[in-house]
Short mmCIF file of C-alpha atoms in Angstrom, two decimals:
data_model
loop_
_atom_site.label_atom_id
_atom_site.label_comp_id
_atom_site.label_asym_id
_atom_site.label_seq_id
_atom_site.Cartn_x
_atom_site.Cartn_y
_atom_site.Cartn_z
CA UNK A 91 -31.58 144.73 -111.11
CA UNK A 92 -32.50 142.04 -113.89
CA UNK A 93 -33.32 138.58 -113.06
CA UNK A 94 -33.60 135.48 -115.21
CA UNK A 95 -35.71 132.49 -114.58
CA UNK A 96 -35.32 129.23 -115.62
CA UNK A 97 -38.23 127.14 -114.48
CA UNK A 98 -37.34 123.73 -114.90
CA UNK A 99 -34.63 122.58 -113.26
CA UNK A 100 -34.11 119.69 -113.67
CA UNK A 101 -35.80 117.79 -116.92
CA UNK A 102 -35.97 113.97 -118.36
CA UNK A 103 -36.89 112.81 -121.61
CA UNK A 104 -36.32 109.86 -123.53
CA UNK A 105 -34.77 110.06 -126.73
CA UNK A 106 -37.16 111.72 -129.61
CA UNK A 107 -39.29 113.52 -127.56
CA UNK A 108 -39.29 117.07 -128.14
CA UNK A 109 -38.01 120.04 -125.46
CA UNK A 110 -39.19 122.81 -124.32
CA UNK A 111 -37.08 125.05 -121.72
CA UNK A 112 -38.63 127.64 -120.40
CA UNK A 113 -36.40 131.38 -119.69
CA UNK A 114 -38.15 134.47 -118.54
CA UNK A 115 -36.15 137.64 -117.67
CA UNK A 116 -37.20 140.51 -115.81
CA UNK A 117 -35.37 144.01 -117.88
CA UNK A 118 -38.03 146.04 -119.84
CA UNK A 119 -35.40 147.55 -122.08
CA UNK A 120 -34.08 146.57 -124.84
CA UNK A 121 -32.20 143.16 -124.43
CA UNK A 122 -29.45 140.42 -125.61
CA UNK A 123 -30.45 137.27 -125.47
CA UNK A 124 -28.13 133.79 -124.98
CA UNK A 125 -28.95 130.34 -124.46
CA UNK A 126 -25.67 128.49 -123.30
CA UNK A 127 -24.73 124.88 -123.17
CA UNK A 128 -22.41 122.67 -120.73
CA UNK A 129 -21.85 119.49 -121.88
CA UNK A 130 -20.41 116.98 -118.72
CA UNK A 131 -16.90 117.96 -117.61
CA UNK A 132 -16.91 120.66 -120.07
CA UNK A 133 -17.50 124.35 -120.44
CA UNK A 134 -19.78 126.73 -120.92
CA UNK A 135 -20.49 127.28 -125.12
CA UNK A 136 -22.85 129.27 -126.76
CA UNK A 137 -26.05 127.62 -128.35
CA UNK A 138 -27.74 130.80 -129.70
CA UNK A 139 -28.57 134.43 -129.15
CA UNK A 140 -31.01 136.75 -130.42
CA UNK A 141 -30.08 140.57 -130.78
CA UNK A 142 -33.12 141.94 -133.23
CA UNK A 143 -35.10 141.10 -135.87
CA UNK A 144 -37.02 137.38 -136.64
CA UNK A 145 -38.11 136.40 -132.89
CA UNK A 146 -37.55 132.82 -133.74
CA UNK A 147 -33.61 132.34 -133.80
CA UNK A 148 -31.84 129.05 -134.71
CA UNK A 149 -28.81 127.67 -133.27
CA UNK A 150 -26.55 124.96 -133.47
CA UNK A 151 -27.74 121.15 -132.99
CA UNK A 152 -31.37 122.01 -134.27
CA UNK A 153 -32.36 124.05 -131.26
CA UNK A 154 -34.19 126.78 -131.94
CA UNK A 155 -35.39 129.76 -129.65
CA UNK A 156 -37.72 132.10 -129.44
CA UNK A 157 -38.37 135.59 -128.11
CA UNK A 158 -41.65 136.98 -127.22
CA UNK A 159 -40.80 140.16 -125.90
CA UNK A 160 -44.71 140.73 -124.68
CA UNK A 161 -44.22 137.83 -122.15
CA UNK A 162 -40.50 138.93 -121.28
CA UNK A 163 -39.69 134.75 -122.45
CA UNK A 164 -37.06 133.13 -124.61
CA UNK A 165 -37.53 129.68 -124.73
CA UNK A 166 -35.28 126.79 -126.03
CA UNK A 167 -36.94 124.10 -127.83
CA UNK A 168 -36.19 121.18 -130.31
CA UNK A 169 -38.39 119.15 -131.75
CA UNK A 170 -36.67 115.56 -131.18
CA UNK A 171 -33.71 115.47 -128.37
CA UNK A 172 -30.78 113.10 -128.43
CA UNK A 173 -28.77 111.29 -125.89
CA UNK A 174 -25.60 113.67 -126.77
CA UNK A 175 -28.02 116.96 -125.42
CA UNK A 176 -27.59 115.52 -122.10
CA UNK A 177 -26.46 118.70 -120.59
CA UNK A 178 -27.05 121.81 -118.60
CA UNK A 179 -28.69 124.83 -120.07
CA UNK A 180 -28.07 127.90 -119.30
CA UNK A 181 -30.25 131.31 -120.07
CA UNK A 182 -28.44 134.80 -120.11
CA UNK A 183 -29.47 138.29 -120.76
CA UNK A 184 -27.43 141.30 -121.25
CA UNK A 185 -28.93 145.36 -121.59
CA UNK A 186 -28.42 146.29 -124.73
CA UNK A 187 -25.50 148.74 -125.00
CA UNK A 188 -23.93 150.00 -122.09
CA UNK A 189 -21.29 147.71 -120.22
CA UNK A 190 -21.34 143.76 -121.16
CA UNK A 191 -22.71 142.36 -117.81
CA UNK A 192 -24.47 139.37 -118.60
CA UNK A 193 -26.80 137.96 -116.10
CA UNK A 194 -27.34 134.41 -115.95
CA UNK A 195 -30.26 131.76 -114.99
CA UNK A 196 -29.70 129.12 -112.41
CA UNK A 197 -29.55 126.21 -115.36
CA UNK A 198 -31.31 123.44 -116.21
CA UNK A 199 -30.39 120.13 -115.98
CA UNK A 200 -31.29 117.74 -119.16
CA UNK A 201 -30.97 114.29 -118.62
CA UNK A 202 -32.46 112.26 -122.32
CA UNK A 203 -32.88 108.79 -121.52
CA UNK A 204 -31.75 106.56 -124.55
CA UNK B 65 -6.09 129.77 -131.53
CA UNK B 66 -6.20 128.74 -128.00
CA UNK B 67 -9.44 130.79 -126.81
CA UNK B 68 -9.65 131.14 -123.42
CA UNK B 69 -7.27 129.55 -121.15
CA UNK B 70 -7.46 128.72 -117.30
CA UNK B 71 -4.46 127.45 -114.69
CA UNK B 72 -4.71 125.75 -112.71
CA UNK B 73 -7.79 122.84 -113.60
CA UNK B 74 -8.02 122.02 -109.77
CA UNK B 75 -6.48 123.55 -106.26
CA UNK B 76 -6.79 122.43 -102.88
CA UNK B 77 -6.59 124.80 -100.18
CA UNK B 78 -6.67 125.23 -96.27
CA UNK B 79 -8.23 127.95 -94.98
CA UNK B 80 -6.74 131.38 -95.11
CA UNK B 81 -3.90 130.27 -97.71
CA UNK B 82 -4.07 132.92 -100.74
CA UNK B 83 -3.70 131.98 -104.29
CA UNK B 84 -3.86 133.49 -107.80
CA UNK B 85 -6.14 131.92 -110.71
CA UNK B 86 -4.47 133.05 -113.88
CA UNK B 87 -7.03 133.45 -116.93
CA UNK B 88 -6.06 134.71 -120.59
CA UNK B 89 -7.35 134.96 -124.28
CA UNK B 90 -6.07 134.86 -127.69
CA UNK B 91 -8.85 136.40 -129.49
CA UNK B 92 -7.94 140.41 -128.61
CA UNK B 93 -11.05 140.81 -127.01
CA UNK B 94 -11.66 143.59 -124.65
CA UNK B 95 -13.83 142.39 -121.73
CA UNK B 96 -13.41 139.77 -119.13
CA UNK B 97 -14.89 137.96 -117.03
CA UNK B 98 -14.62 135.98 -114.12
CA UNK B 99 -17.35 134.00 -112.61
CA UNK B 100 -18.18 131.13 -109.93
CA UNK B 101 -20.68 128.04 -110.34
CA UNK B 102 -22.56 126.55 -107.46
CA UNK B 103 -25.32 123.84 -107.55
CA UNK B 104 -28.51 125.37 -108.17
CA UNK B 105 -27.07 128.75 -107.90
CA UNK B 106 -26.25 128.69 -111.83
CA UNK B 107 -23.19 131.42 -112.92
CA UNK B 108 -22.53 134.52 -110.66
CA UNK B 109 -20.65 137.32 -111.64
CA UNK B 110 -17.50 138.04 -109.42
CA UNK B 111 -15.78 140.89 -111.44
CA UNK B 112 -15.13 141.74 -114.86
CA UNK B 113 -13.05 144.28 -117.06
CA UNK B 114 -14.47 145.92 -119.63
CA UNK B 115 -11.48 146.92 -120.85
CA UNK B 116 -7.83 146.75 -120.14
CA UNK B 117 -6.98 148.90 -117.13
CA UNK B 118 -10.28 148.82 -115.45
CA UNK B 119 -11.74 146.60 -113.33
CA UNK B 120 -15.34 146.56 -111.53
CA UNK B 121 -17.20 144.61 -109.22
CA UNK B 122 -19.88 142.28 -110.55
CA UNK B 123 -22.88 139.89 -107.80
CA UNK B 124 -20.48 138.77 -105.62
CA UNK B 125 -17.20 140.01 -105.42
CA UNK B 126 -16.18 140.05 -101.26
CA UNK B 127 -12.97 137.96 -100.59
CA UNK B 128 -11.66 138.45 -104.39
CA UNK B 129 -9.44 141.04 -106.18
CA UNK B 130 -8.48 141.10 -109.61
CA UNK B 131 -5.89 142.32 -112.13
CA UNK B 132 -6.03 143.18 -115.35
CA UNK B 133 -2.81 142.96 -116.08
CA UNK B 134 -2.78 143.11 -120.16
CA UNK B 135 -5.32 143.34 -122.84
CA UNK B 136 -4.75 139.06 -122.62
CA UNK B 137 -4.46 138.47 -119.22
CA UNK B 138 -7.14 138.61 -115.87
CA UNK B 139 -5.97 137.15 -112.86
CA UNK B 140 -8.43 136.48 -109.77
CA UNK B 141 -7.02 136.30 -105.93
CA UNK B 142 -7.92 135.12 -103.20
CA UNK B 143 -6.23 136.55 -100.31
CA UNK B 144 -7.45 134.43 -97.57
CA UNK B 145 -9.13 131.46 -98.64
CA UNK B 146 -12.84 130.06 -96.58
CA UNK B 147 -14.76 127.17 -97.15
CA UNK B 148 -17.65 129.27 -98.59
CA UNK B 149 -15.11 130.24 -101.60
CA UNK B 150 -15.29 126.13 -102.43
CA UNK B 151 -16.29 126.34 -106.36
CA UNK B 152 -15.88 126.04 -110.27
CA UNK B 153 -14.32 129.54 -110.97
CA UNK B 154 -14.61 130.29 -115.26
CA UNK B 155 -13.06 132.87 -117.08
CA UNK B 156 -14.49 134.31 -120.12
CA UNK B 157 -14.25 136.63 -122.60
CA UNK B 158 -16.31 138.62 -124.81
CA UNK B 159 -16.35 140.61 -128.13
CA UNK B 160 -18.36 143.70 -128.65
CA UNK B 161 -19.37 142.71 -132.51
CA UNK B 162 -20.75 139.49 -131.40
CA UNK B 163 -21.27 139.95 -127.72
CA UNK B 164 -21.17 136.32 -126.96
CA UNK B 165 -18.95 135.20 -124.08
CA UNK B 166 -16.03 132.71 -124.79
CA UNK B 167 -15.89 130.66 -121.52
CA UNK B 168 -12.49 128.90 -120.39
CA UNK B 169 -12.05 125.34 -118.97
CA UNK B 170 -12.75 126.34 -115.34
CA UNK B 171 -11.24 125.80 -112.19
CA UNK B 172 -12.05 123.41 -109.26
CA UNK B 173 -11.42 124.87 -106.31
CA UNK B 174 -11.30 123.19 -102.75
CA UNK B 175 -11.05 124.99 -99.86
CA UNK B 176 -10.64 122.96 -96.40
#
């Protein structure tokens, strides 16, 4: 069965310093990648994915991702974090083709310090 | 459009009481999803539907049952109600073009 890891589980910054989240998956197939976001109180929304093509994938809210498919990783980053990231991140991979099951990472907490 | 909808937003429950979470989307997709949250235990699958009329099991699907009862609608039971089954409970839904998941509101669940 796939796995993801998240390794950080909880993380604190102050505001401007830059993030890196770390997601490593297990599948050696071909995969679907997903960062999610969850915002206090709210729920789950998609930040980015990555399906083929340019490794380095950009999302919404100037986080970027990218996929290094030698080192089974695809990690979040942005260079210069806000308050309003405060949030939980979430990981996900999915087989490509076949059924949709999407298997997630435990999350990781960011608290940004203004 | 709505998205994905959830009732109820919180439920309180003794122990072996039953009750149905109702979950449905606007968007015509064709899968869906339900799925608990626990601290430090991230999302795990309970069951989905890949389509309408077929249901399978997903991580952790003992003391839940599920209908799919349209191409909108996925409804998630719990017969007799434990402690354990104490939780955020989120429906989603997913389309095969984008394969993103659309997540609803959630539901708190409290089971005493």
């Amino acid at each position: 069965a796939q796995s993801v890891s998240q390794h950080n589980h909880h993380v604190i910054l102050s505001e401007a310093a830059s993030l890196e989240l770390g997601c490593n998956y297990s599948y050696g197939g071909t995969v679907n990648l997903f960062w999610y976001v969850q915002y206090p109180g709210q729920h789950l929304q998609l930040l980015l994915k990555y399906f083929s093509g340019d490794p380095l994938v950009k999302g919404i809210k100037g986080f970027e991702a990218e996929f290094i498919k030698s080192k089974f990783s695809f990690n979040l980053r942005k260079p210069s974090v806000q308050w309003s990231d405060t949030a939980e991140y979430f990981c996900a991979v999915r087989h490509s083709g076949g059924y949709q099951k999407v298997t997630f990472g435990i999350g990781t907490k960011l608290q940004v310090i203004p | 459009n709505a998205g994905v909808t959830q009732t109820p937003k919180f439920q309180v429950l003794k122990t072996g009481q039953s009750m149905t979470l109702q979950c449905a989307q606007d968007m015509n997709h064709n899968s869906m999803y339900w799925y608990r949250q626990d601290p430090g235990m991230g999302l795990r699958l309970i069951y989905y539907s890949a389509s309408e009329g077929t249901t399978d099991k997903g991580e952790v699907p003992n003391g839940y049952n599920v209908s799919r009862l349209n191409k909108r609608e996925f409804s998630l039971r719990l017969e007799s109600a434990a402690p354990s089954q104490t939780s955020v409970y989120f429906c989603a839904s997913s389309n095969p073009q984008t394969e993103a998941q659309y997540f609803g509101p959630g539901t708190r669940l409290l089971v005493l």
